[in-house]
C-alpha cells in the first residue's frame, strides 16, 4: 500500500482526527502528528488519497520550521517517520494569521463584488486580478466551525488574544513571510499568500501546525506570472480544485479522483518539494519493499519506542 489514507492504533490515544492530520498522545506525553495522504477540497475529504502528499507536507513543514528557528521557536521535536512529527504540546491560539501579498482567492472574489475592507485592512479601488500589494497585509480569521474574517480590534474585544499577543503574532507572521518570500524568489517561486498558527508553551509564543506547505499556501511560478499575471497557475492543490470544478455534476463535486488526476497531483506535490528544498523527497520506498507506507510508519514508530511491536 503506497498511500496512507487512514492510520489507527489502539496503542495510542487519539486526540484529534482532522481532514489531513491525525494527532495522538505519545507515551512520553508529547503530541504525535500523523500527516496522511488524504486531500480535502471545498470542505470535503476526497475518497482518493494522493501518494506521497503527506510526506511532502510533513517534510516541507519540517524544512521551514528548521529554517525559521531564528525568527521564532516552533513545536517540532523530531520526525520519527516521513509522515510523522513528534511535537511539543502547546496551547493553541484559535486564530489564523493570513498573510497576503497579491489580490487573489477569496479576497479577489470579495473585491470583485465591491468589498474593500478585509479583516480591518482597506485596499484601494482599481486593483486588478493577481496584482501585488505595495507590501504584504495581514488578514486574520478565527478558527471556529466556520472560520470568519475578523479585525484585530475584535480579536481583542472578543477575547481571542490580548493586544500585546496579537502584535507579537502580526510581527512574527510578516517576518516569516518576508524570509520565505526571499528564499522562494531565488528559486523562481512566488509565495502568494499563506497562513500561520501559533501556540503558547510556558507563556512563550511558538509556531505550530504547518508552515509554507502547498496546503497552507499559494505558490506561483515567477516565470509564469511574468508572462501573464492574470493567468498565473498555482503550484499547489489548485490543480485538483479546478478538475473538481470542471467535472461537477448536478451541483456536486466528484468524490474521487481518476488515476490520472491523482498521479498528476502526486507529481506536482513532489515537484514543489524539490523546487523549494533543492532535493527530491525521501519517499521511504528504499526502506520498505513495495513502498508500504503504513508498514514503514509502524516500523519506524516501534524503532522510536513510541509503539510496541505486535505479534
PDB file of C-alpha atoms in Angstrom:
ATOM      1  CA  UNK A   1       0.000   0.000   0.000  1.00  0.00           C
ATOM      2  CA  UNK A   2       1.817   3.114  -1.194  1.00  0.00           C
ATOM      3  CA  UNK A   3      -0.645   5.625   0.281  1.00  0.00           C
ATOM      4  CA  UNK A   4      -1.628   6.450   3.835  1.00  0.00           C
ATOM      5  CA  UNK A   5      -5.338   7.208   3.823  1.00  0.00           C
ATOM      6  CA  UNK A   6      -6.000   6.203   7.415  1.00  0.00           C
ATOM      7  CA  UNK A   7      -3.916   5.361  10.446  1.00  0.00           C
ATOM      8  CA  UNK A   8      -5.263   3.998  13.691  1.00  0.00           C
ATOM      9  CA  UNK A   9      -3.792   2.076  16.591  1.00  0.00           C
ATOM     10  CA  UNK A  10      -5.168   1.033  19.993  1.00  0.00           C
ATOM     11  CA  UNK A  11      -1.701   1.649  21.442  1.00  0.00           C
ATOM     12  CA  UNK A  12      -2.011   5.448  21.254  1.00  0.00           C
ATOM     13  CA  UNK A  13      -4.728   7.790  22.467  1.00  0.00           C
ATOM     14  CA  UNK A  14      -6.369   9.630  19.564  1.00  0.00           C
ATOM     15  CA  UNK A  15      -6.538  13.344  20.363  1.00  0.00           C
ATOM     16  CA  UNK A  16      -7.962  14.692  17.120  1.00  0.00           C
ATOM     17  CA  UNK A  17      -8.723  13.461  13.618  1.00  0.00           C
ATOM     18  CA  UNK A  18      -8.638  16.278  11.097  1.00  0.00           C
ATOM     19  CA  UNK A  19      -9.145  16.395   7.354  1.00  0.00           C
ATOM     20  CA  UNK A  20      -5.486  15.561   6.719  1.00  0.00           C
ATOM     21  CA  UNK A  21      -3.711  15.267  10.095  1.00  0.00           C
ATOM     22  CA  UNK A  22      -4.401  12.862  12.949  1.00  0.00           C
ATOM     23  CA  UNK A  23      -2.991  13.645  16.405  1.00  0.00           C
ATOM     24  CA  UNK A  24      -2.157  11.095  19.096  1.00  0.00           C
ATOM     25  CA  UNK A  25      -0.708  11.233  22.583  1.00  0.00           C
ATOM     26  CA  UNK A  26       2.809   9.782  22.567  1.00  0.00           C
ATOM     27  CA  UNK A  27       3.823   7.661  25.603  1.00  0.00           C
ATOM     28  CA  UNK A  28       6.185  10.453  26.667  1.00  0.00           C
ATOM     29  CA  UNK A  29       3.276  12.909  26.766  1.00  0.00           C
ATOM     30  CA  UNK A  30       4.076  14.841  23.600  1.00  0.00           C
ATOM     31  CA  UNK A  31       1.795  15.144  20.572  1.00  0.00           C
ATOM     32  CA  UNK A  32       2.320  12.744  17.678  1.00  0.00           C
ATOM     33  CA  UNK A  33       1.051  14.201  14.411  1.00  0.00           C
ATOM     34  CA  UNK A  34       0.446  11.760  11.550  1.00  0.00           C
ATOM     35  CA  UNK A  35       0.123  13.537   8.203  1.00  0.00           C
ATOM     36  CA  UNK A  36      -1.932  11.332   5.884  1.00  0.00           C
ATOM     37  CA  UNK A  37      -2.287  11.336   2.099  1.00  0.00           C
ATOM     38  CA  UNK A  38      -5.905  12.483   2.348  1.00  0.00           C
ATOM     39  CA  UNK A  39      -6.799  15.503   0.250  1.00  0.00           C
ATOM     40  CA  UNK A  40      -9.532  17.955   1.170  1.00  0.00           C
ATOM     41  CA  UNK A  41     -11.147  20.385  -1.227  1.00  0.00           C
ATOM     42  CA  UNK A  42     -14.251  22.524  -0.868  1.00  0.00           C
ATOM     43  CA  UNK A  43     -14.608  21.481   2.801  1.00  0.00           C
ATOM     44  CA  UNK A  44     -14.733  17.803   1.936  1.00  0.00           C
ATOM     45  CA  UNK A  45     -12.204  14.968   2.119  1.00  0.00           C
ATOM     46  CA  UNK A  46     -11.919  13.096  -1.178  1.00  0.00           C
ATOM     47  CA  UNK A  47     -12.076   9.310  -1.294  1.00  0.00           C
ATOM     48  CA  UNK A  48      -8.843   9.111  -3.279  1.00  0.00           C
ATOM     49  CA  UNK A  49      -5.583   9.618  -1.365  1.00  0.00           C
ATOM     50  CA  UNK A  50      -2.655  11.220  -3.208  1.00  0.00           C
ATOM     51  CA  UNK A  51       0.578   9.222  -2.957  1.00  0.00           C
ATOM     52  CA  UNK A  52       3.442  10.966  -1.083  1.00  0.00           C
ATOM     53  CA  UNK A  53       1.275  14.022  -0.279  1.00  0.00           C
ATOM     54  CA  UNK A  54       1.541  13.514   3.493  1.00  0.00           C
ATOM     55  CA  UNK A  55       5.310  13.103   3.364  1.00  0.00           C
ATOM     56  CA  UNK A  56       5.598  16.231   1.205  1.00  0.00           C
ATOM     57  CA  UNK A  57       3.541  18.292   3.668  1.00  0.00           C
ATOM     58  CA  UNK A  58       5.358  16.901   6.705  1.00  0.00           C
ATOM     59  CA  UNK A  59       8.793  17.218   5.116  1.00  0.00           C
ATOM     60  CA  UNK A  60       8.237  20.744   3.803  1.00  0.00           C
ATOM     61  CA  UNK A  61       6.857  21.933   7.130  1.00  0.00           C
ATOM     62  CA  UNK A  62       9.888  20.432   8.911  1.00  0.00           C
ATOM     63  CA  UNK A  63      12.187  22.122   6.393  1.00  0.00           C
ATOM     64  CA  UNK A  64      10.623  25.520   7.062  1.00  0.00           C
ATOM     65  CA  UNK A  65      10.380  25.037  10.813  1.00  0.00           C
ATOM     66  CA  UNK A  66      14.123  24.412  10.833  1.00  0.00           C
ATOM     67  CA  UNK A  67      14.907  27.363   8.539  1.00  0.00           C
ATOM     68  CA  UNK A  68      12.891  29.813  10.640  1.00  0.00           C
ATOM     69  CA  UNK A  69      14.059  28.921  14.149  1.00  0.00           C
ATOM     70  CA  UNK A  70      15.998  32.198  14.227  1.00  0.00           C
ATOM     71  CA  UNK A  71      12.691  34.066  13.856  1.00  0.00           C
ATOM     72  CA  UNK A  72      10.519  32.142  16.303  1.00  0.00           C
ATOM     73  CA  UNK A  73      10.677  28.809  18.171  1.00  0.00           C
ATOM     74  CA  UNK A  74       8.382  26.015  16.975  1.00  0.00           C
ATOM     75  CA  UNK A  75       6.847  22.837  18.334  1.00  0.00           C
ATOM     76  CA  UNK A  76       8.891  20.255  16.395  1.00  0.00           C
ATOM     77  CA  UNK A  77      10.888  17.710  18.412  1.00  0.00           C
ATOM     78  CA  UNK A  78      11.654  15.129  15.731  1.00  0.00           C
ATOM     79  CA  UNK A  79      10.384  13.318  12.638  1.00  0.00           C
ATOM     80  CA  UNK A  80      10.329   9.599  13.504  1.00  0.00           C
ATOM     81  CA  UNK A  81       8.874   8.869  10.038  1.00  0.00           C
ATOM     82  CA  UNK A  82       8.451  10.874   6.797  1.00  0.00           C
ATOM     83  CA  UNK A  83       4.708  11.166   7.584  1.00  0.00           C
ATOM     84  CA  UNK A  84       5.036  11.822  11.328  1.00  0.00           C
ATOM     85  CA  UNK A  85       6.083  14.721  13.557  1.00  0.00           C
ATOM     86  CA  UNK A  86       6.640  14.438  17.293  1.00  0.00           C
ATOM     87  CA  UNK A  87       5.776  17.857  18.711  1.00  0.00           C
ATOM     88  CA  UNK A  88       5.703  19.743  21.972  1.00  0.00           C
ATOM     89  CA  UNK A  89       2.202  20.212  23.350  1.00  0.00           C
ATOM     90  CA  UNK A  90       1.485  23.924  23.096  1.00  0.00           C
ATOM     91  CA  UNK A  91      -1.791  25.627  23.933  1.00  0.00           C
ATOM     92  CA  UNK A  92      -3.141  26.621  20.508  1.00  0.00           C
ATOM     93  CA  UNK A  93      -4.256  30.187  19.851  1.00  0.00           C
ATOM     94  CA  UNK A  94      -7.542  29.936  17.951  1.00  0.00           C
ATOM     95  CA  UNK A  95      -6.560  32.491  15.315  1.00  0.00           C
ATOM     96  CA  UNK A  96      -5.165  32.008  11.816  1.00  0.00           C
ATOM     97  CA  UNK A  97      -2.770  34.741  10.752  1.00  0.00           C
ATOM     98  CA  UNK A  98      -3.295  35.000   6.998  1.00  0.00           C
ATOM     99  CA  UNK A  99      -0.615  36.978   5.143  1.00  0.00           C
ATOM    100  CA  UNK A 100      -1.386  38.082   1.587  1.00  0.00           C
ATOM    101  CA  UNK A 101       0.838  39.760  -0.990  1.00  0.00           C
ATOM    102  CA  UNK A 102      -1.429  39.511  -4.059  1.00  0.00           C
ATOM    103  CA  UNK A 103      -5.117  40.053  -4.821  1.00  0.00           C
ATOM    104  CA  UNK A 104      -6.356  36.523  -5.414  1.00  0.00           C
ATOM    105  CA  UNK A 105      -8.502  33.748  -3.977  1.00  0.00           C
ATOM    106  CA  UNK A 106     -11.369  34.613  -1.650  1.00  0.00           C
ATOM    107  CA  UNK A 107     -10.105  38.180  -1.327  1.00  0.00           C
ATOM    108  CA  UNK A 108     -10.307  38.653  -5.106  1.00  0.00           C
ATOM    109  CA  UNK A 109     -13.853  37.272  -5.142  1.00  0.00           C
ATOM    110  CA  UNK A 110     -14.862  39.704  -2.398  1.00  0.00           C
ATOM    111  CA  UNK A 111     -13.093  42.574  -4.157  1.00  0.00           C
ATOM    112  CA  UNK A 112     -14.915  41.875  -7.425  1.00  0.00           C
ATOM    113  CA  UNK A 113     -18.197  42.092  -5.503  1.00  0.00           C
ATOM    114  CA  UNK A 114     -17.320  45.527  -4.153  1.00  0.00           C
ATOM    115  CA  UNK A 115     -15.673  44.648  -0.837  1.00  0.00           C
ATOM    116  CA  UNK A 116     -12.737  46.906   0.021  1.00  0.00           C
ATOM    117  CA  UNK A 117     -12.052  46.151   3.693  1.00  0.00           C
ATOM    118  CA  UNK A 118     -10.776  42.738   4.748  1.00  0.00           C
ATOM    119  CA  UNK A 119     -10.218  41.914   8.425  1.00  0.00           C
ATOM    120  CA  UNK A 120      -9.825  45.619   9.095  1.00  0.00           C
ATOM    121  CA  UNK A 121      -7.417  46.240   6.179  1.00  0.00           C
ATOM    122  CA  UNK A 122      -8.741  48.594   3.480  1.00  0.00           C
ATOM    123  CA  UNK A 123      -7.387  48.301  -0.062  1.00  0.00           C
ATOM    124  CA  UNK A 124      -7.894  50.881  -2.836  1.00  0.00           C
ATOM    125  CA  UNK A 125     -10.153  50.791  -5.886  1.00  0.00           C
ATOM    126  CA  UNK A 126      -8.716  49.933  -9.277  1.00  0.00           C
ATOM    127  CA  UNK A 127      -6.754  46.811  -8.394  1.00  0.00           C
ATOM    128  CA  UNK A 128      -6.592  44.041 -10.988  1.00  0.00           C
ATOM    129  CA  UNK A 129      -6.668  40.262 -10.650  1.00  0.00           C
ATOM    130  CA  UNK A 130      -3.439  38.895  -9.088  1.00  0.00           C
ATOM    131  CA  UNK A 131      -1.998  42.391  -8.603  1.00  0.00           C
ATOM    132  CA  UNK A 132       0.724  42.627  -5.972  1.00  0.00           C
ATOM    133  CA  UNK A 133       0.103  44.848  -2.953  1.00  0.00           C
ATOM    134  CA  UNK A 134       2.657  47.557  -2.095  1.00  0.00           C
ATOM    135  CA  UNK A 135       3.518  45.408   0.921  1.00  0.00           C
ATOM    136  CA  UNK A 136       2.114  42.201   2.433  1.00  0.00           C
ATOM    137  CA  UNK A 137      -1.054  42.569   4.514  1.00  0.00           C
ATOM    138  CA  UNK A 138      -2.318  40.523   7.464  1.00  0.00           C
ATOM    139  CA  UNK A 139      -5.979  39.446   7.391  1.00  0.00           C
ATOM    140  CA  UNK A 140      -6.645  37.257  10.451  1.00  0.00           C
ATOM    141  CA  UNK A 141      -9.500  34.793  10.753  1.00  0.00           C
ATOM    142  CA  UNK A 142     -10.924  32.919  13.703  1.00  0.00           C
ATOM    143  CA  UNK A 143     -10.509  29.152  13.991  1.00  0.00           C
ATOM    144  CA  UNK A 144     -14.085  28.020  14.509  1.00  0.00           C
ATOM    145  CA  UNK A 145     -16.534  25.574  12.924  1.00  0.00           C
ATOM    146  CA  UNK A 146     -16.602  28.049  10.064  1.00  0.00           C
ATOM    147  CA  UNK A 147     -13.637  30.426  10.023  1.00  0.00           C
ATOM    148  CA  UNK A 148     -14.515  34.099   9.717  1.00  0.00           C
ATOM    149  CA  UNK A 149     -12.726  37.314   8.918  1.00  0.00           C
ATOM    150  CA  UNK A 150     -12.176  39.446  11.978  1.00  0.00           C
ATOM    151  CA  UNK A 151     -10.423  42.707  12.745  1.00  0.00           C
ATOM    152  CA  UNK A 152      -7.525  42.829  15.207  1.00  0.00           C
ATOM    153  CA  UNK A 153      -9.661  45.053  17.424  1.00  0.00           C
ATOM    154  CA  UNK A 154     -12.448  42.466  17.538  1.00  0.00           C
ATOM    155  CA  UNK A 155      -9.983  39.661  18.198  1.00  0.00           C
ATOM    156  CA  UNK A 156      -9.030  41.542  21.346  1.00  0.00           C
ATOM    157  CA  UNK A 157     -12.549  42.651  22.365  1.00  0.00           C
ATOM    158  CA  UNK A 158     -13.985  39.135  21.851  1.00  0.00           C
ATOM    159  CA  UNK A 159     -11.213  37.674  23.996  1.00  0.00           C
ATOM    160  CA  UNK A 160      -9.339  35.640  21.397  1.00  0.00           C
ATOM    161  CA  UNK A 161      -5.995  37.298  22.190  1.00  0.00           C
ATOM    162  CA  UNK A 162      -4.591  40.270  24.054  1.00  0.00           C
ATOM    163  CA  UNK A 163      -3.446  43.320  22.119  1.00  0.00           C
ATOM    164  CA  UNK A 164       0.176  42.556  23.007  1.00  0.00           C
ATOM    165  CA  UNK A 165      -0.088  38.924  21.882  1.00  0.00           C
ATOM    166  CA  UNK A 166      -1.754  39.866  18.595  1.00  0.00           C
ATOM    167  CA  UNK A 167       1.009  42.354  17.861  1.00  0.00           C
ATOM    168  CA  UNK A 168       3.616  39.656  18.507  1.00  0.00           C
ATOM    169  CA  UNK A 169       1.822  37.315  16.115  1.00  0.00           C
ATOM    170  CA  UNK A 170       1.488  40.019  13.462  1.00  0.00           C
ATOM    171  CA  UNK A 171       5.167  40.962  13.570  1.00  0.00           C
ATOM    172  CA  UNK A 172       6.357  37.340  13.511  1.00  0.00           C
ATOM    173  CA  UNK A 173       3.975  36.473  10.651  1.00  0.00           C
ATOM    174  CA  UNK A 174       5.383  39.258   8.494  1.00  0.00           C
ATOM    175  CA  UNK A 175       8.967  38.280   9.358  1.00  0.00           C
ATOM    176  CA  UNK A 176       8.270  34.650   8.402  1.00  0.00           C
ATOM    177  CA  UNK A 177       6.579  35.712   5.169  1.00  0.00           C
ATOM    178  CA  UNK A 178       9.443  38.026   4.209  1.00  0.00           C
ATOM    179  CA  UNK A 179      12.062  35.350   4.882  1.00  0.00           C
ATOM    180  CA  UNK A 180      10.223  32.671   2.899  1.00  0.00           C
ATOM    181  CA  UNK A 181       9.394  35.033   0.027  1.00  0.00           C
ATOM    182  CA  UNK A 182      13.075  35.870  -0.461  1.00  0.00           C
ATOM    183  CA  UNK A 183      14.059  32.185  -0.290  1.00  0.00           C
ATOM    184  CA  UNK A 184      11.466  31.163  -2.865  1.00  0.00           C
ATOM    185  CA  UNK A 185      12.168  34.108  -5.168  1.00  0.00           C
ATOM    186  CA  UNK A 186      15.722  32.801  -5.598  1.00  0.00           C
ATOM    187  CA  UNK A 187      14.170  29.537  -6.817  1.00  0.00           C
ATOM    188  CA  UNK A 188      11.685  31.074  -9.262  1.00  0.00           C
ATOM    189  CA  UNK A 189       8.671  30.732  -6.944  1.00  0.00           C
ATOM    190  CA  UNK A 190       6.292  33.439  -5.725  1.00  0.00           C
ATOM    191  CA  UNK A 191       4.847  32.996  -2.248  1.00  0.00           C
ATOM    192  CA  UNK A 192       1.417  34.467  -2.926  1.00  0.00           C
ATOM    193  CA  UNK A 193      -0.215  34.057   0.476  1.00  0.00           C
ATOM    194  CA  UNK A 194      -0.104  31.730   3.444  1.00  0.00           C
ATOM    195  CA  UNK A 195      -1.393  31.215   6.964  1.00  0.00           C
ATOM    196  CA  UNK A 196       0.409  30.786  10.268  1.00  0.00           C
ATOM    197  CA  UNK A 197      -0.811  29.257  13.502  1.00  0.00           C
ATOM    198  CA  UNK A 198       0.694  29.910  16.908  1.00  0.00           C
ATOM    199  CA  UNK A 199       0.535  28.444  20.384  1.00  0.00           C
ATOM    200  CA  UNK A 200       1.823  29.169  23.860  1.00  0.00           C
ATOM    201  CA  UNK A 201       4.195  26.946  25.792  1.00  0.00           C
ATOM    202  CA  UNK A 202       5.131  28.131  29.278  1.00  0.00           C
ATOM    203  CA  UNK A 203       3.935  31.575  28.261  1.00  0.00           C
ATOM    204  CA  UNK A 204       6.225  31.707  25.203  1.00  0.00           C
ATOM    205  CA  UNK A 205       4.844  32.239  21.700  1.00  0.00           C
ATOM    206  CA  UNK A 206       5.741  29.455  19.283  1.00  0.00           C
ATOM    207  CA  UNK A 207       4.877  28.407  15.755  1.00  0.00           C
ATOM    208  CA  UNK A 208       2.723  25.269  15.422  1.00  0.00           C
ATOM    209  CA  UNK A 209       0.725  23.274  12.850  1.00  0.00           C
ATOM    210  CA  UNK A 210       2.358  23.661   9.404  1.00  0.00           C
ATOM    211  CA  UNK A 211       4.264  26.332   7.521  1.00  0.00           C
ATOM    212  CA  UNK A 212       4.682  27.196   3.827  1.00  0.00           C
ATOM    213  CA  UNK A 213       3.198  23.944   2.501  1.00  0.00           C
ATOM    214  CA  UNK A 214       1.068  23.518  -0.653  1.00  0.00           C
ATOM    215  CA  UNK A 215      -1.961  23.015   1.610  1.00  0.00           C
ATOM    216  CA  UNK A 216      -1.464  26.199   3.627  1.00  0.00           C
ATOM    217  CA  UNK A 217      -0.034  28.496   0.931  1.00  0.00           C
ATOM    218  CA  UNK A 218      -0.391  29.579  -2.652  1.00  0.00           C
ATOM    219  CA  UNK A 219       2.663  29.378  -4.911  1.00  0.00           C
ATOM    220  CA  UNK A 220       3.053  30.721  -8.441  1.00  0.00           C
ATOM    221  CA  UNK A 221       5.839  30.222 -10.921  1.00  0.00           C
ATOM    222  CA  UNK A 222       7.616  33.595 -11.216  1.00  0.00           C
ATOM    223  CA  UNK A 223       8.187  32.929 -14.920  1.00  0.00           C
ATOM    224  CA  UNK A 224       4.504  32.134 -15.467  1.00  0.00           C
ATOM    225  CA  UNK A 225       3.438  35.249 -13.548  1.00  0.00           C
ATOM    226  CA  UNK A 226       5.800  37.462 -15.563  1.00  0.00           C
ATOM    227  CA  UNK A 227       4.222  36.238 -18.811  1.00  0.00           C
ATOM    228  CA  UNK A 228       0.664  36.983 -17.704  1.00  0.00           C
ATOM    229  CA  UNK A 229      -0.189  37.751 -14.078  1.00  0.00           C
ATOM    230  CA  UNK A 230      -3.898  37.091 -14.509  1.00  0.00           C
ATOM    231  CA  UNK A 231      -3.423  33.539 -15.780  1.00  0.00           C
ATOM    232  CA  UNK A 232      -0.598  32.507 -13.438  1.00  0.00           C
ATOM    233  CA  UNK A 233      -1.199  28.891 -12.415  1.00  0.00           C
ATOM    234  CA  UNK A 234      -0.954  27.874  -8.776  1.00  0.00           C
ATOM    235  CA  UNK A 235       1.709  25.321  -7.908  1.00  0.00           C
ATOM    236  CA  UNK A 236      -0.387  23.605  -5.239  1.00  0.00           C
ATOM    237  CA  UNK A 237      -3.648  21.673  -4.962  1.00  0.00           C
ATOM    238  CA  UNK A 238      -5.469  24.238  -7.114  1.00  0.00           C
ATOM    239  CA  UNK A 239      -4.960  21.751  -9.971  1.00  0.00           C
ATOM    240  CA  UNK A 240      -7.269  19.310  -8.183  1.00  0.00           C
ATOM    241  CA  UNK A 241      -9.785  22.034  -7.315  1.00  0.00           C
ATOM    242  CA  UNK A 242     -10.029  23.058 -10.964  1.00  0.00           C
ATOM    243  CA  UNK A 243     -10.531  19.439 -12.047  1.00  0.00           C
ATOM    244  CA  UNK A 244     -13.327  19.060  -9.489  1.00  0.00           C
ATOM    245  CA  UNK A 245     -14.992  22.249 -10.761  1.00  0.00           C
ATOM    246  CA  UNK A 246     -14.735  21.091 -14.383  1.00  0.00           C
ATOM    247  CA  UNK A 247     -16.330  17.733 -13.507  1.00  0.00           C
ATOM    248  CA  UNK A 248     -19.106  18.986 -11.254  1.00  0.00           C
ATOM    249  CA  UNK A 249     -22.465  17.325 -11.964  1.00  0.00           C
ATOM    250  CA  UNK A 250     -25.887  18.288 -10.638  1.00  0.00           C
ATOM    251  CA  UNK A 251     -24.240  20.756  -8.303  1.00  0.00           C
ATOM    252  CA  UNK A 252     -21.996  18.102  -6.735  1.00  0.00           C
ATOM    253  CA  UNK A 253     -18.232  17.730  -6.962  1.00  0.00           C
ATOM    254  CA  UNK A 254     -16.771  14.278  -7.687  1.00  0.00           C
ATOM    255  CA  UNK A 255     -15.978  12.316  -4.539  1.00  0.00           C
ATOM    256  CA  UNK A 256     -12.981  10.563  -6.084  1.00  0.00           C
ATOM    257  CA  UNK A 257     -10.125  11.379  -8.451  1.00  0.00           C
ATOM    258  CA  UNK A 258      -9.255   9.451 -11.586  1.00  0.00           C
ATOM    259  CA  UNK A 259      -5.905   7.588 -11.519  1.00  0.00           C
ATOM    260  CA  UNK A 260      -4.522  10.129 -13.988  1.00  0.00           C
ATOM    261  CA  UNK A 261      -5.513  13.140 -11.882  1.00  0.00           C
ATOM    262  CA  UNK A 262      -4.205  11.514  -8.704  1.00  0.00           C
ATOM    263  CA  UNK A 263      -0.872  10.737 -10.406  1.00  0.00           C
ATOM    264  CA  UNK A 264      -0.564  14.312 -11.694  1.00  0.00           C
ATOM    265  CA  UNK A 265      -1.334  15.669  -8.223  1.00  0.00           C
ATOM    266  CA  UNK A 266       1.454  13.477  -6.819  1.00  0.00           C
ATOM    267  CA  UNK A 267       3.860  14.765  -9.477  1.00  0.00           C
ATOM    268  CA  UNK A 268       3.038  18.352  -8.579  1.00  0.00           C
ATOM    269  CA  UNK A 269       3.472  17.816  -4.835  1.00  0.00           C
ATOM    270  CA  UNK A 270       6.843  16.112  -5.388  1.00  0.00           C
ATOM    271  CA  UNK A 271       7.914  18.870  -7.786  1.00  0.00           C
ATOM    272  CA  UNK A 272       7.186  21.739  -5.385  1.00  0.00           C
ATOM    273  CA  UNK A 273       9.024  19.886  -2.609  1.00  0.00           C
ATOM    274  CA  UNK A 274      12.148  19.508  -4.741  1.00  0.00           C
ATOM    275  CA  UNK A 275      11.987  23.067  -6.080  1.00  0.00           C
ATOM    276  CA  UNK A 276      11.817  24.545  -2.581  1.00  0.00           C
ATOM    277  CA  UNK A 277      14.271  22.276  -0.768  1.00  0.00           C
ATOM    278  CA  UNK A 278      16.648  21.552  -3.661  1.00  0.00           C
ATOM    279  CA  UNK A 279      16.449  17.782  -3.096  1.00  0.00           C
ATOM    280  CA  UNK A 280      13.930  15.064  -4.030  1.00  0.00           C
ATOM    281  CA  UNK A 281      11.569  13.799  -1.350  1.00  0.00           C
ATOM    282  CA  UNK A 282      12.922  10.782   0.554  1.00  0.00           C
ATOM    283  CA  UNK A 283       9.941   8.515  -0.140  1.00  0.00           C
ATOM    284  CA  UNK A 284      10.982   5.668   2.117  1.00  0.00           C
ATOM    285  CA  UNK A 285      10.427   3.089  -0.632  1.00  0.00           C
ATOM    286  CA  UNK A 286      14.064   2.073  -0.309  1.00  0.00           C
ATOM    287  CA  UNK A 287      13.466   1.205   3.354  1.00  0.00           C
ATOM    288  CA  UNK A 288      10.219  -0.718   2.901  1.00  0.00           C
ATOM    289  CA  UNK A 289       9.990  -3.039  -0.132  1.00  0.00           C
ATOM    290  CA  UNK A 290       6.944  -2.239  -2.217  1.00  0.00           C
ATOM    291  CA  UNK A 291       6.529   1.176  -0.635  1.00  0.00           C
ATOM    292  CA  UNK A 292       4.034   0.080   2.024  1.00  0.00           C
ATOM    293  CA  UNK A 293       3.696   3.379   3.874  1.00  0.00           C
ATOM    294  CA  UNK A 294       1.672   2.030   6.787  1.00  0.00           C
ATOM    295  CA  UNK A 295       4.136  -0.810   7.457  1.00  0.00           C
ATOM    296  CA  UNK A 296       7.064   1.617   7.252  1.00  0.00           C
ATOM    297  CA  UNK A 297       5.355   4.075   9.588  1.00  0.00           C
ATOM    298  CA  UNK A 298       4.562   1.436  12.227  1.00  0.00           C
ATOM    299  CA  UNK A 299       8.093   0.042  11.975  1.00  0.00           C
ATOM    300  CA  UNK A 300       9.594   3.486  12.493  1.00  0.00           C
ATOM    301  CA  UNK A 301       7.349   4.217  15.485  1.00  0.00           C
ATOM    302  CA  UNK A 302       8.345   0.886  17.037  1.00  0.00           C
ATOM    303  CA  UNK A 303      12.027   1.679  16.500  1.00  0.00           C
ATOM    304  CA  UNK A 304      11.482   5.108  18.088  1.00  0.00           C
ATOM    305  CA  UNK A 305       9.924   3.483  21.158  1.00  0.00           C
ATOM    306  CA  UNK A 306       6.581   5.164  20.535  1.00  0.00           C
ATOM    307  CA  UNK A 307       4.753   1.922  19.721  1.00  0.00           C
ATOM    308  CA  UNK A 308       5.307  -1.678  20.727  1.00  0.00           C
ATOM    309  CA  UNK A 309       5.790  -4.431  18.197  1.00  0.00           C
ATOM    310  CA  UNK A 310       2.708  -6.617  17.875  1.00  0.00           C
ATOM    311  CA  UNK A 311       2.897 -10.328  17.216  1.00  0.00           C
TER     312      UNK A 311
END
